Amino acid sequence: MRNIILCGFMGSGKTTLAKRLSEKLNMPFLDTDEEISKQEGKSITEIFAENGEAYFRTLETELIKRLSNEEGKIISLGGGLAAKTENHTYLKKAGTVIFIDCPVDKILYRILGDSSRPLTKTGKEEIINLYNLRRPLYQKVADITIDSSSSKSNTLRLALEALDNIEK
Ligand code: S3P
């Protein structure tokens, strides 16, 4: 069974959906931020502060490269991972990529002021710019795009339907 990989901007609901898919499809769940944090023995905020963003991005690339040789997992990606084109080859190899597309106003509402996400320390304008820059890159790498602006159960239903369709 190929991996199922969820990409999208911070606060788009990747982790929530990944956990629900993991239960429904009985496949183990992996979150790249959690994996990197475990590996480094510190939080993402600490990695950014002590080692810098470039170091974190290298760890992300190493991780997705490794995961592209494994299978059977539901993988939730940190928001920047699928925004780096160098990672696209590994993502394509790793499995079916689902882009969780969420309107920017919902995202801002969820992430502004969240201290566990280092990139939200910038202002609203910067986040909107980053969102606009990244959205086409998520679309480019995705096999499936799911609109996550409705309820969590509806988003899950859309994802399951889309997965079912591409298997046929
Ligand atoms: C980031 C998103 C975060 C985390 C890090 C950087 C980004 O993950 O990887 O703070 O560049 O968008 P989430 O998308 O799970 O918040």
CSV table of N, CA and C and ligand atoms in Angstrom, one decimal:
chain,number,residue,atom,x,y,z
A,1,MET,N,0.8,-1.2,0.0
A,1,MET,CA,0.0,0.0,0.0
A,1,MET,C,0.9,1.3,0.0
A,2,ARG,N,0.6,2.2,-0.9
A,2,ARG,CA,1.4,3.4,-1.0
A,2,ARG,C,1.1,4.3,0.2
A,3,ASN,N,2.0,5.2,0.5
A,3,ASN,CA,1.7,6.2,1.6
A,3,ASN,C,0.7,7.2,1.1
A,4,ILE,N,-0.1,7.8,2.0
A,4,ILE,CA,-1.0,8.9,1.7
A,4,ILE,C,-0.4,10.1,2.4
A,5,ILE,N,-0.1,11.1,1.6
A,5,ILE,CA,0.6,12.3,2.1
A,5,ILE,C,-0.3,13.5,2.1
A,6,LEU,N,-0.4,14.2,3.2
A,6,LEU,CA,-1.2,15.4,3.2
A,6,LEU,C,-0.3,16.7,3.3
A,7,CYS,N,-0.5,17.6,2.3
A,7,CYS,CA,0.3,18.8,2.3
A,7,CYS,C,-0.7,20.0,2.3
A,8,GLY,N,-0.2,21.2,2.6
A,8,GLY,CA,-1.0,22.4,2.7
A,8,GLY,C,-0.4,23.3,3.7
A,9,PHE,N,-1.0,24.5,3.7
A,9,PHE,CA,-0.4,25.6,4.6
A,9,PHE,C,-0.7,25.3,6.1
A,10,MET,N,0.1,26.0,6.9
A,10,MET,CA,-0.1,25.9,8.4
A,10,MET,C,-1.6,26.1,8.7
A,11,GLY,N,-2.1,25.3,9.6
A,11,GLY,CA,-3.5,25.6,10.0
A,11,GLY,C,-4.6,25.2,9.0
A,12,SER,N,-4.2,24.4,8.0
A,12,SER,CA,-5.2,24.0,7.0
A,12,SER,C,-6.0,22.8,7.4
A,13,GLY,N,-5.5,22.1,8.5
A,13,GLY,CA,-6.2,20.9,9.0
A,13,GLY,C,-5.6,19.6,8.6
A,14,LYS,N,-4.3,19.6,8.2
A,14,LYS,CA,-3.6,18.4,7.7
A,14,LYS,C,-3.6,17.3,8.8
A,15,THR,N,-3.1,17.7,10.0
A,15,THR,CA,-2.9,16.7,11.1
A,15,THR,C,-4.3,16.1,11.5
A,16,THR,N,-5.3,16.9,11.6
A,16,THR,CA,-6.6,16.4,12.0
A,16,THR,C,-7.1,15.4,11.0
A,17,LEU,N,-7.0,15.8,9.7
A,17,LEU,CA,-7.5,14.9,8.7
A,17,LEU,C,-6.6,13.6,8.7
A,18,ALA,N,-5.3,13.8,8.8
A,18,ALA,CA,-4.4,12.6,8.8
A,18,ALA,C,-4.8,11.6,9.9
A,19,LYS,N,-5.1,12.1,11.1
A,19,LYS,CA,-5.4,11.2,12.2
A,19,LYS,C,-6.7,10.5,11.9
A,20,ARG,N,-7.7,11.2,11.3
A,20,ARG,CA,-8.9,10.6,11.0
A,20,ARG,C,-8.8,9.5,9.9
A,21,LEU,N,-8.0,9.8,8.9
A,21,LEU,CA,-7.7,8.9,7.8
A,21,LEU,C,-7.0,7.6,8.3
A,22,SER,N,-6.1,7.9,9.2
A,22,SER,CA,-5.3,6.8,9.8
A,22,SER,C,-6.3,5.8,10.5
A,23,GLU,N,-7.3,6.4,11.3
A,23,GLU,CA,-8.2,5.5,12.0
A,23,GLU,C,-9.1,4.8,11.0
A,24,LYS,N,-9.6,5.5,10.0
A,24,LYS,CA,-10.6,4.9,9.0
A,24,LYS,C,-9.9,3.8,8.2
A,25,LEU,N,-8.7,4.1,7.7
A,25,LEU,CA,-8.0,3.2,6.8
A,25,LEU,C,-7.1,2.2,7.5
A,26,ASN,N,-7.0,2.4,8.8
A,26,ASN,CA,-6.2,1.5,9.6
A,26,ASN,C,-4.7,1.5,9.2
A,27,MET,N,-4.2,2.7,9.0
A,27,MET,CA,-2.8,2.8,8.6
A,27,MET,C,-2.1,3.7,9.6
A,28,PRO,N,-0.9,3.5,9.9
A,28,PRO,CA,-0.2,4.3,10.9
A,28,PRO,C,0.0,5.7,10.5
A,29,PHE,N,0.0,6.6,11.5
A,29,PHE,CA,0.1,8.1,11.2
A,29,PHE,C,1.5,8.6,11.5
A,30,LEU,N,2.0,9.4,10.7
A,30,LEU,CA,3.3,10.1,11.0
A,30,LEU,C,3.2,11.6,10.6
A,31,ASP,N,3.7,12.4,11.5
A,31,ASP,CA,3.7,13.9,11.3
A,31,ASP,C,5.2,14.3,11.2
A,32,THR,N,5.6,14.9,10.1
A,32,THR,CA,7.0,15.2,9.9
A,32,THR,C,7.6,16.2,11.0
A,33,ASP,N,6.8,17.1,11.4
A,33,ASP,CA,7.3,18.0,12.5
A,33,ASP,C,7.6,17.2,13.8
A,34,GLU,N,6.6,16.3,14.1
A,34,GLU,CA,6.8,15.4,15.3
A,34,GLU,C,8.1,14.6,15.2
A,35,GLU,N,8.3,14.0,14.0
A,35,GLU,CA,9.4,13.1,13.7
A,35,GLU,C,10.7,13.9,13.9
A,36,ILE,N,10.8,15.1,13.3
A,36,ILE,CA,12.0,15.9,13.4
A,36,ILE,C,12.2,16.4,14.8
A,37,SER,N,11.2,16.7,15.5
A,37,SER,CA,11.3,17.2,16.9
A,37,SER,C,11.9,16.0,17.7
A,38,LYS,N,11.3,14.8,17.5
A,38,LYS,CA,11.8,13.6,18.3
A,38,LYS,C,13.3,13.4,18.0
A,39,GLN,N,13.6,13.4,16.7
A,39,GLN,CA,15.0,13.2,16.2
A,39,GLN,C,16.0,14.1,16.9
A,40,GLU,N,15.6,15.4,16.9
A,40,GLU,CA,16.5,16.5,17.4
A,40,GLU,C,16.4,16.7,18.9
A,41,GLY,N,15.4,16.1,19.5
A,41,GLY,CA,15.2,16.2,21.0
A,41,GLY,C,14.8,17.7,21.4
A,42,LYS,N,14.2,18.4,20.5
A,42,LYS,CA,13.7,19.7,20.8
A,42,LYS,C,12.5,20.1,20.0
A,43,SER,N,11.8,21.2,20.4
A,43,SER,CA,10.6,21.6,19.7
A,43,SER,C,11.0,22.3,18.3
A,44,ILE,N,10.0,22.4,17.5
A,44,ILE,CA,10.3,23.1,16.2
A,44,ILE,C,10.7,24.6,16.4
A,45,THR,N,10.1,25.2,17.4
A,45,THR,CA,10.4,26.6,17.7
A,45,THR,C,11.9,26.6,18.2
A,46,GLU,N,12.3,25.7,19.0
A,46,GLU,CA,13.7,25.6,19.5
A,46,GLU,C,14.7,25.4,18.3
A,47,ILE,N,14.3,24.5,17.4
A,47,ILE,CA,15.2,24.2,16.2
A,47,ILE,C,15.4,25.5,15.4
A,48,PHE,N,14.3,26.2,15.1
A,48,PHE,CA,14.4,27.5,14.4
A,48,PHE,C,15.3,28.4,15.1
A,49,ALA,N,15.1,28.6,16.4
A,49,ALA,CA,15.8,29.6,17.2
A,49,ALA,C,17.3,29.2,17.3
A,50,GLU,N,17.6,27.9,17.6
A,50,GLU,CA,19.0,27.6,17.9
A,50,GLU,C,19.8,27.1,16.6
A,51,ASN,N,19.1,26.5,15.6
A,51,ASN,CA,19.8,26.0,14.5
A,51,ASN,C,19.5,26.8,13.2
A,52,GLY,N,18.4,27.5,13.2
A,52,GLY,CA,18.0,28.3,12.0
A,52,GLY,C,17.1,27.5,11.1
A,53,GLU,N,16.4,28.3,10.3
A,53,GLU,CA,15.4,27.7,9.4
A,53,GLU,C,16.0,26.8,8.3
A,54,ALA,N,17.2,27.2,7.8
A,54,ALA,CA,17.8,26.4,6.7
A,54,ALA,C,18.1,25.0,7.2
A,55,TYR,N,18.6,24.9,8.5
A,55,TYR,CA,18.9,23.6,9.1
A,55,TYR,C,17.6,22.7,9.1
A,56,PHE,N,16.5,23.3,9.6
A,56,PHE,CA,15.2,22.6,9.6
A,56,PHE,C,14.8,22.1,8.3
A,57,ARG,N,15.0,23.0,7.2
A,57,ARG,CA,14.6,22.6,5.9
A,57,ARG,C,15.4,21.4,5.4
A,58,THR,N,16.7,21.4,5.7
A,58,THR,CA,17.5,20.2,5.3
A,58,THR,C,17.0,19.0,6.0
A,59,LEU,N,16.6,19.1,7.3
A,59,LEU,CA,16.1,17.9,8.0
A,59,LEU,C,14.8,17.4,7.3
A,60,GLU,N,14.0,18.4,6.9
A,60,GLU,CA,12.7,18.0,6.2
A,60,GLU,C,13.0,17.2,4.9
A,61,THR,N,14.0,17.7,4.1
A,61,THR,CA,14.3,17.0,2.9
A,61,THR,C,14.9,15.6,3.2
A,62,GLU,N,15.8,15.5,4.2
A,62,GLU,CA,16.3,14.2,4.5
A,62,GLU,C,15.2,13.2,4.9
A,63,LEU,N,14.2,13.8,5.7
A,63,LEU,CA,13.1,12.9,6.2
A,63,LEU,C,12.3,12.4,5.0
A,64,ILE,N,11.9,13.3,4.1
A,64,ILE,CA,11.0,12.9,3.0
A,64,ILE,C,11.7,12.0,2.1
A,65,LYS,N,13.0,12.1,1.9
A,65,LYS,CA,13.8,11.2,1.1
A,65,LYS,C,13.7,9.8,1.7
A,66,ARG,N,13.9,9.8,3.0
A,66,ARG,CA,13.9,8.4,3.7
A,66,ARG,C,12.5,7.8,3.6
A,67,LEU,N,11.4,8.7,3.8
A,67,LEU,CA,10.0,8.2,3.8
A,67,LEU,C,9.6,7.7,2.4
A,68,SER,N,10.3,8.2,1.4
A,68,SER,CA,9.9,7.9,0.0
A,68,SER,C,10.3,6.4,-0.3
A,69,ASN,N,11.1,5.8,0.6
A,69,ASN,CA,11.5,4.4,0.5
A,69,ASN,C,10.7,3.5,1.4
A,70,GLU,N,9.7,4.1,2.1
A,70,GLU,CA,8.8,3.3,2.9
A,70,GLU,C,7.4,3.3,2.4
A,71,GLU,N,6.5,2.5,3.0
A,71,GLU,CA,5.1,2.6,2.5
A,71,GLU,C,4.1,2.3,3.6
A,72,GLY,N,2.8,2.5,3.3
A,72,GLY,CA,1.8,2.1,4.2
A,72,GLY,C,1.4,3.1,5.3
A,73,LYS,N,1.9,4.4,5.2
A,73,LYS,CA,1.6,5.3,6.3
A,73,LYS,C,0.8,6.5,5.8
A,74,ILE,N,0.1,7.1,6.7
A,74,ILE,CA,-0.6,8.4,6.5
A,74,ILE,C,0.4,9.5,7.0
A,75,ILE,N,0.9,10.3,6.1
A,75,ILE,CA,1.9,11.3,6.5
A,75,ILE,C,1.4,12.7,6.4
A,76,SER,N,1.5,13.4,7.5
A,76,SER,CA,1.1,14.8,7.5
A,76,SER,C,2.4,15.7,7.5
A,77,LEU,N,2.5,16.6,6.5
A,77,LEU,CA,3.7,17.3,6.2
A,77,LEU,C,3.7,18.7,6.9
A,78,GLY,N,4.8,19.2,7.4
A,78,GLY,CA,4.9,20.5,7.8
A,78,GLY,C,4.6,21.4,6.6
A,79,GLY,N,4.1,22.6,6.9
A,79,GLY,CA,3.6,23.5,5.8
A,79,GLY,C,4.6,23.9,4.7
A,80,GLY,N,5.9,23.8,5.1
A,80,GLY,CA,6.9,24.3,4.1
A,80,GLY,C,7.5,23.2,3.3
A,81,LEU,N,7.2,21.9,3.7
A,81,LEU,CA,7.9,20.8,3.0
A,81,LEU,C,7.5,20.7,1.5
A,82,ALA,N,6.2,20.8,1.2
A,82,ALA,CA,5.8,20.6,-0.2
A,82,ALA,C,6.0,21.9,-1.0
A,83,ALA,N,6.4,23.0,-0.3
A,83,ALA,CA,6.6,24.3,-0.9
A,83,ALA,C,8.0,24.4,-1.5
A,84,LYS,N,8.8,23.4,-1.2
A,84,LYS,CA,10.2,23.4,-1.7
A,84,LYS,C,10.3,22.4,-2.9
A,85,THR,N,10.5,23.0,-4.1
A,85,THR,CA,10.4,22.1,-5.3
A,85,THR,C,11.4,20.9,-5.3
A,86,GLU,N,12.5,21.1,-4.6
A,86,GLU,CA,13.5,20.0,-4.5
A,86,GLU,C,12.8,18.8,-3.9
A,87,ASN,N,11.8,19.0,-3.0
A,87,ASN,CA,11.2,17.9,-2.3
A,87,ASN,C,10.1,17.2,-3.2
A,88,HIS,N,9.8,17.8,-4.3
A,88,HIS,CA,8.7,17.2,-5.1
A,88,HIS,C,9.0,15.8,-5.6
A,89,THR,N,10.2,15.6,-6.1
A,89,THR,CA,10.6,14.3,-6.6
A,89,THR,C,10.4,13.2,-5.5
A,90,TYR,N,10.8,13.5,-4.3
A,90,TYR,CA,10.6,12.5,-3.2
A,90,TYR,C,9.2,12.3,-2.8
A,91,LEU,N,8.4,13.4,-2.9
A,91,LEU,CA,7.0,13.3,-2.5
A,91,LEU,C,6.2,12.5,-3.5
A,92,LYS,N,6.6,12.7,-4.8
A,92,LYS,CA,5.9,11.9,-5.9
A,92,LYS,C,6.2,10.4,-5.7
A,93,LYS,N,7.5,10.2,-5.3
A,93,LYS,CA,7.9,8.8,-5.2
A,93,LYS,C,7.3,8.2,-3.9
A,94,ALA,N,7.1,9.0,-2.9
A,94,ALA,CA,6.6,8.6,-1.6
A,94,ALA,C,5.1,8.1,-1.6
A,95,GLY,N,4.3,8.6,-2.5
A,95,GLY,CA,2.9,8.1,-2.4
A,95,GLY,C,1.9,9.1,-3.1
A,96,THR,N,0.7,8.9,-2.7
A,96,THR,CA,-0.4,9.8,-3.2
A,96,THR,C,-0.4,11.1,-2.4
A,97,VAL,N,-0.3,12.2,-3.0
A,97,VAL,CA,-0.2,13.5,-2.3
A,97,VAL,C,-1.6,14.2,-2.4
A,98,ILE,N,-2.1,14.5,-1.2
A,98,ILE,CA,-3.4,15.3,-1.1
A,98,ILE,C,-3.1,16.7,-0.6
A,99,PHE,N,-3.6,17.7,-1.4
A,99,PHE,CA,-3.4,19.1,-1.0
A,99,PHE,C,-4.7,19.5,-0.2
A,100,ILE,N,-4.6,19.9,1.0
A,100,ILE,CA,-5.7,20.3,1.8
A,100,ILE,C,-5.8,21.8,1.6
A,101,ASP,N,-6.7,22.2,0.8
A,101,ASP,CA,-6.9,23.6,0.4
A,101,ASP,C,-7.9,24.3,1.3
A,102,CYS,N,-7.4,25.4,1.9
A,102,CYS,CA,-8.2,26.1,2.9
A,102,CYS,C,-8.1,27.6,2.7
A,103,PRO,N,-9.2,28.3,2.7
A,103,PRO,CA,-9.1,29.8,2.4
A,103,PRO,C,-8.2,30.5,3.5
A,104,VAL,N,-7.5,31.5,3.0
A,104,VAL,CA,-6.6,32.2,3.9
A,104,VAL,C,-7.2,32.8,5.1
A,105,ASP,N,-8.4,33.3,5.0
A,105,ASP,CA,-9.0,33.9,6.2
A,105,ASP,C,-9.2,32.9,7.3
A,106,LYS,N,-9.6,31.7,7.0
A,106,LYS,CA,-9.7,30.6,8.0
A,106,LYS,C,-8.4,30.3,8.6
A,107,ILE,N,-7.4,30.3,7.7
A,107,ILE,CA,-6.0,30.0,8.2
A,107,ILE,C,-5.5,31.1,9.2
A,108,LEU,N,-5.7,32.3,8.8
A,108,LEU,CA,-5.2,33.4,9.7
A,108,LEU,C,-5.9,33.3,11.0
A,109,TYR,N,-7.2,33.0,11.0
A,109,TYR,CA,-7.9,32.9,12.3
A,109,TYR,C,-7.3,31.9,13.2
A,110,ARG,N,-6.9,30.8,12.5
A,110,ARG,CA,-6.4,29.6,13.3
A,110,ARG,C,-5.0,29.8,13.8
A,111,ILE,N,-4.1,30.5,13.0
A,111,ILE,CA,-2.7,30.5,13.3
A,111,ILE,C,-2.1,31.8,13.9
A,112,LEU,N,-2.8,32.9,13.7
A,112,LEU,CA,-2.2,34.1,14.2
A,112,LEU,C,-2.0,34.1,15.7
A,113,GLY,N,-0.8,34.4,16.1
A,113,GLY,CA,-0.5,34.4,17.6
A,113,GLY,C,-0.2,33.0,18.1
A,114,ASP,N,-0.1,32.0,17.3
A,114,ASP,CA,0.3,30.6,17.7
A,114,ASP,C,1.8,30.6,17.9
A,115,SER,N,2.3,30.5,19.1
A,115,SER,CA,3.7,30.6,19.4
A,115,SER,C,4.4,29.3,19.1
A,116,SER,N,3.7,28.2,18.8
A,116,SER,CA,4.4,26.9,18.5
A,116,SER,C,4.8,26.9,17.0
A,117,ARG,N,4.3,27.9,16.3
A,117,ARG,CA,4.7,28.0,14.8
A,117,ARG,C,5.5,29.2,14.6
A,118,PRO,N,6.9,29.0,14.5
A,118,PRO,CA,7.8,30.2,14.4
A,118,PRO,C,7.5,31.2,13.3
A,119,LEU,N,6.9,30.7,12.1
A,119,LEU,CA,6.7,31.6,11.0
A,119,LEU,C,5.5,32.5,11.2
A,120,THR,N,4.7,32.3,12.3
A,120,THR,CA,3.5,33.1,12.5
A,120,THR,C,3.9,34.4,13.3
A,121,LYS,N,5.2,34.5,13.6
A,121,LYS,CA,5.7,35.7,14.4
A,121,LYS,C,5.7,36.9,13.4
A,122,THR,N,5.7,36.6,12.1
A,122,THR,CA,5.7,37.7,11.1
A,122,THR,C,4.2,38.3,11.1
A,123,GLY,N,4.0,39.3,10.4
A,123,GLY,CA,2.6,39.9,10.4
A,123,GLY,C,1.7,39.2,9.4
A,124,LYS,N,0.4,39.7,9.5
A,124,LYS,CA,-0.7,39.1,8.7
A,124,LYS,C,-0.3,39.2,7.2
A,125,GLU,N,0.2,40.3,6.7
A,125,GLU,CA,0.6,40.5,5.3
A,125,GLU,C,1.6,39.5,4.8
A,126,GLU,N,2.6,39.3,5.7
A,126,GLU,CA,3.6,38.3,5.3
A,126,GLU,C,3.0,36.9,5.2
A,127,ILE,N,2.1,36.6,6.1
A,127,ILE,CA,1.5,35.2,6.0
A,127,ILE,C,0.7,35.1,4.7
A,128,ILE,N,-0.1,36.1,4.4
A,128,ILE,CA,-0.9,36.1,3.2
A,128,ILE,C,0.0,36.0,1.9
A,129,ASN,N,1.2,36.7,1.9
A,129,ASN,CA,2.1,36.6,0.8
A,129,ASN,C,2.7,35.2,0.7
A,130,LEU,N,3.0,34.6,1.8
A,130,LEU,CA,3.6,33.2,1.8
A,130,LEU,C,2.5,32.2,1.3
A,131,TYR,N,1.3,32.4,1.8
A,131,TYR,CA,0.2,31.6,1.3
A,131,TYR,C,0.0,31.6,-0.2
A,132,ASN,N,0.1,32.9,-0.8
A,132,ASN,CA,-0.1,33.0,-2.2
A,132,ASN,C,1.1,32.5,-3.0
A,133,LEU,N,2.2,32.5,-2.4
A,133,LEU,CA,3.4,32.0,-3.0
A,133,LEU,C,3.4,30.5,-3.1
A,134,ARG,N,2.9,29.9,-2.0
A,134,ARG,CA,3.0,28.4,-1.8
A,134,ARG,C,1.9,27.7,-2.5
A,135,ARG,N,0.7,28.3,-2.5
A,135,ARG,CA,-0.5,27.6,-3.0
A,135,ARG,C,-0.3,26.9,-4.3
A,136,PRO,N,0.3,27.6,-5.4
A,136,PRO,CA,0.5,26.9,-6.6
A,136,PRO,C,1.5,25.7,-6.5
A,137,LEU,N,2.4,25.8,-5.6
A,137,LEU,CA,3.4,24.7,-5.4
A,137,LEU,C,2.7,23.5,-4.8
A,138,TYR,N,1.8,23.7,-3.9
A,138,TYR,CA,1.0,22.6,-3.3
A,138,TYR,C,0.2,21.9,-4.4
A,139,GLN,N,-0.4,22.8,-5.3
A,139,GLN,CA,-1.3,22.3,-6.3
A,139,GLN,C,-0.5,21.5,-7.3
A,140,LYS,N,0.7,22.0,-7.6
A,140,LYS,CA,1.6,21.3,-8.6
A,140,LYS,C,1.9,19.9,-8.2
A,141,VAL,N,2.3,19.7,-6.9
A,141,VAL,CA,2.7,18.4,-6.5
A,141,VAL,C,1.6,17.4,-6.1
A,142,ALA,N,0.4,18.0,-5.9
A,142,ALA,CA,-0.7,17.1,-5.5
A,142,ALA,C,-1.4,16.3,-6.6
A,143,ASP,N,-1.7,15.0,-6.2
A,143,ASP,CA,-2.5,14.2,-7.1
A,143,ASP,C,-4.0,14.5,-6.9
A,144,ILE,N,-4.3,15.0,-5.7
A,144,ILE,CA,-5.7,15.3,-5.3
A,144,ILE,C,-5.8,16.6,-4.5
A,145,THR,N,-6.8,17.4,-4.8
A,145,THR,CA,-7.0,18.6,-4.0
A,145,THR,C,-8.3,18.5,-3.3
A,146,ILE,N,-8.3,18.8,-2.0
A,146,ILE,CA,-9.5,18.7,-1.2
A,146,ILE,C,-9.8,20.1,-0.6
A,147,ASP,N,-11.0,20.5,-0.8
A,147,ASP,CA,-11.4,21.8,-0.1
A,147,ASP,C,-11.8,21.5,1.3
A,148,SER,N,-11.0,22.2,2.2
A,148,SER,CA,-11.3,21.9,3.7
A,148,SER,C,-12.0,23.0,4.4
A,149,SER,N,-12.8,23.8,3.6
A,149,SER,CA,-13.4,25.0,4.2
A,149,SER,C,-14.7,24.6,4.9
A,150,SER,N,-15.2,23.3,4.6
A,150,SER,CA,-16.5,22.9,5.3
A,150,SER,C,-16.1,22.2,6.6
A,151,SER,N,-17.0,21.3,7.1
A,151,SER,CA,-16.8,20.6,8.4
A,151,SER,C,-15.7,19.5,8.3
A,152,LYS,N,-15.2,19.1,9.4
A,152,LYS,CA,-14.1,18.1,9.5
A,152,LYS,C,-14.6,16.8,8.9
A,153,SER,N,-15.9,16.5,9.2
A,153,SER,CA,-16.4,15.2,8.7
A,153,SER,C,-16.6,15.2,7.2
A,154,ASN,N,-17.0,16.4,6.7
A,154,ASN,CA,-17.1,16.5,5.2
A,154,ASN,C,-15.8,16.4,4.5
A,155,THR,N,-14.8,17.0,5.1
A,155,THR,CA,-13.4,17.0,4.5
A,155,THR,C,-12.9,15.5,4.5
A,156,LEU,N,-13.2,14.8,5.5
A,156,LEU,CA,-12.8,13.4,5.6
A,156,LEU,C,-13.6,12.6,4.5
A,157,ARG,N,-14.8,12.9,4.3
A,157,ARG,CA,-15.6,12.2,3.3
A,157,ARG,C,-15.1,12.5,1.9
A,158,LEU,N,-14.7,13.8,1.6
A,158,LEU,CA,-14.2,14.2,0.3
A,158,LEU,C,-12.9,13.4,0.1
A,159,ALA,N,-12.0,13.3,1.1
A,159,ALA,CA,-10.7,12.7,0.9
A,159,ALA,C,-10.9,11.2,0.6
A,160,LEU,N,-11.8,10.6,1.4
A,160,LEU,CA,-12.0,9.1,1.2
A,160,LEU,C,-12.6,8.9,-0.2
A,161,GLU,N,-13.5,9.7,-0.7
A,161,GLU,CA,-14.1,9.5,-2.0
A,161,GLU,C,-13.0,9.7,-3.1
A,162,ALA,N,-12.2,10.7,-2.9
A,162,ALA,CA,-11.1,11.0,-3.9
A,162,ALA,C,-10.1,9.9,-4.0
A,163,LEU,N,-9.8,9.3,-2.8
A,163,LEU,CA,-8.8,8.2,-2.8
A,163,LEU,C,-9.4,7.0,-3.4
A,164,ASP,N,-10.7,6.8,-3.2
A,164,ASP,CA,-11.4,5.7,-3.8
A,164,ASP,C,-11.4,5.8,-5.3
A,165,ASN,N,-11.6,7.0,-5.8
A,165,ASN,CA,-11.6,7.2,-7.2
A,165,ASN,C,-10.3,7.0,-7.9
A,166,ILE,N,-9.2,7.5,-7.3
A,166,ILE,CA,-7.9,7.3,-8.0
A,166,ILE,C,-7.4,5.8,-7.9
A,167,GLU,N,-8.0,5.1,-7.0
A,167,GLU,CA,-7.6,3.6,-6.9
A,167,GLU,C,-8.3,2.9,-8.1
A,168,LYS,N,-9.4,3.4,-8.6
A,168,LYS,CA,-10.1,2.7,-9.7
A,168,LYS,C,-9.4,2.8,-11.0
B,1,S3P,C1,6.1,25.6,8.7
B,1,S3P,C2,5.0,24.8,9.2
B,1,S3P,C3,4.9,24.1,10.4
B,1,S3P,C4,6.4,23.7,10.8
B,1,S3P,C5,7.3,24.9,10.8
B,1,S3P,C6,7.3,25.6,9.5
B,1,S3P,C7,6.0,26.3,7.4
B,1,S3P,O1,4.1,22.9,10.3
B,1,S3P,O2,6.9,22.7,9.9
B,1,S3P,O3,6.8,25.7,11.8
B,1,S3P,O4,7.0,26.7,6.9
B,1,S3P,O5,4.8,26.5,6.9
B,1,S3P,P1,2.5,23.0,10.2
B,1,S3P,O6,2.1,23.2,8.8
B,1,S3P,O7,2.1,21.6,10.7
B,1,S3P,O8,2.1,24.1,11.1
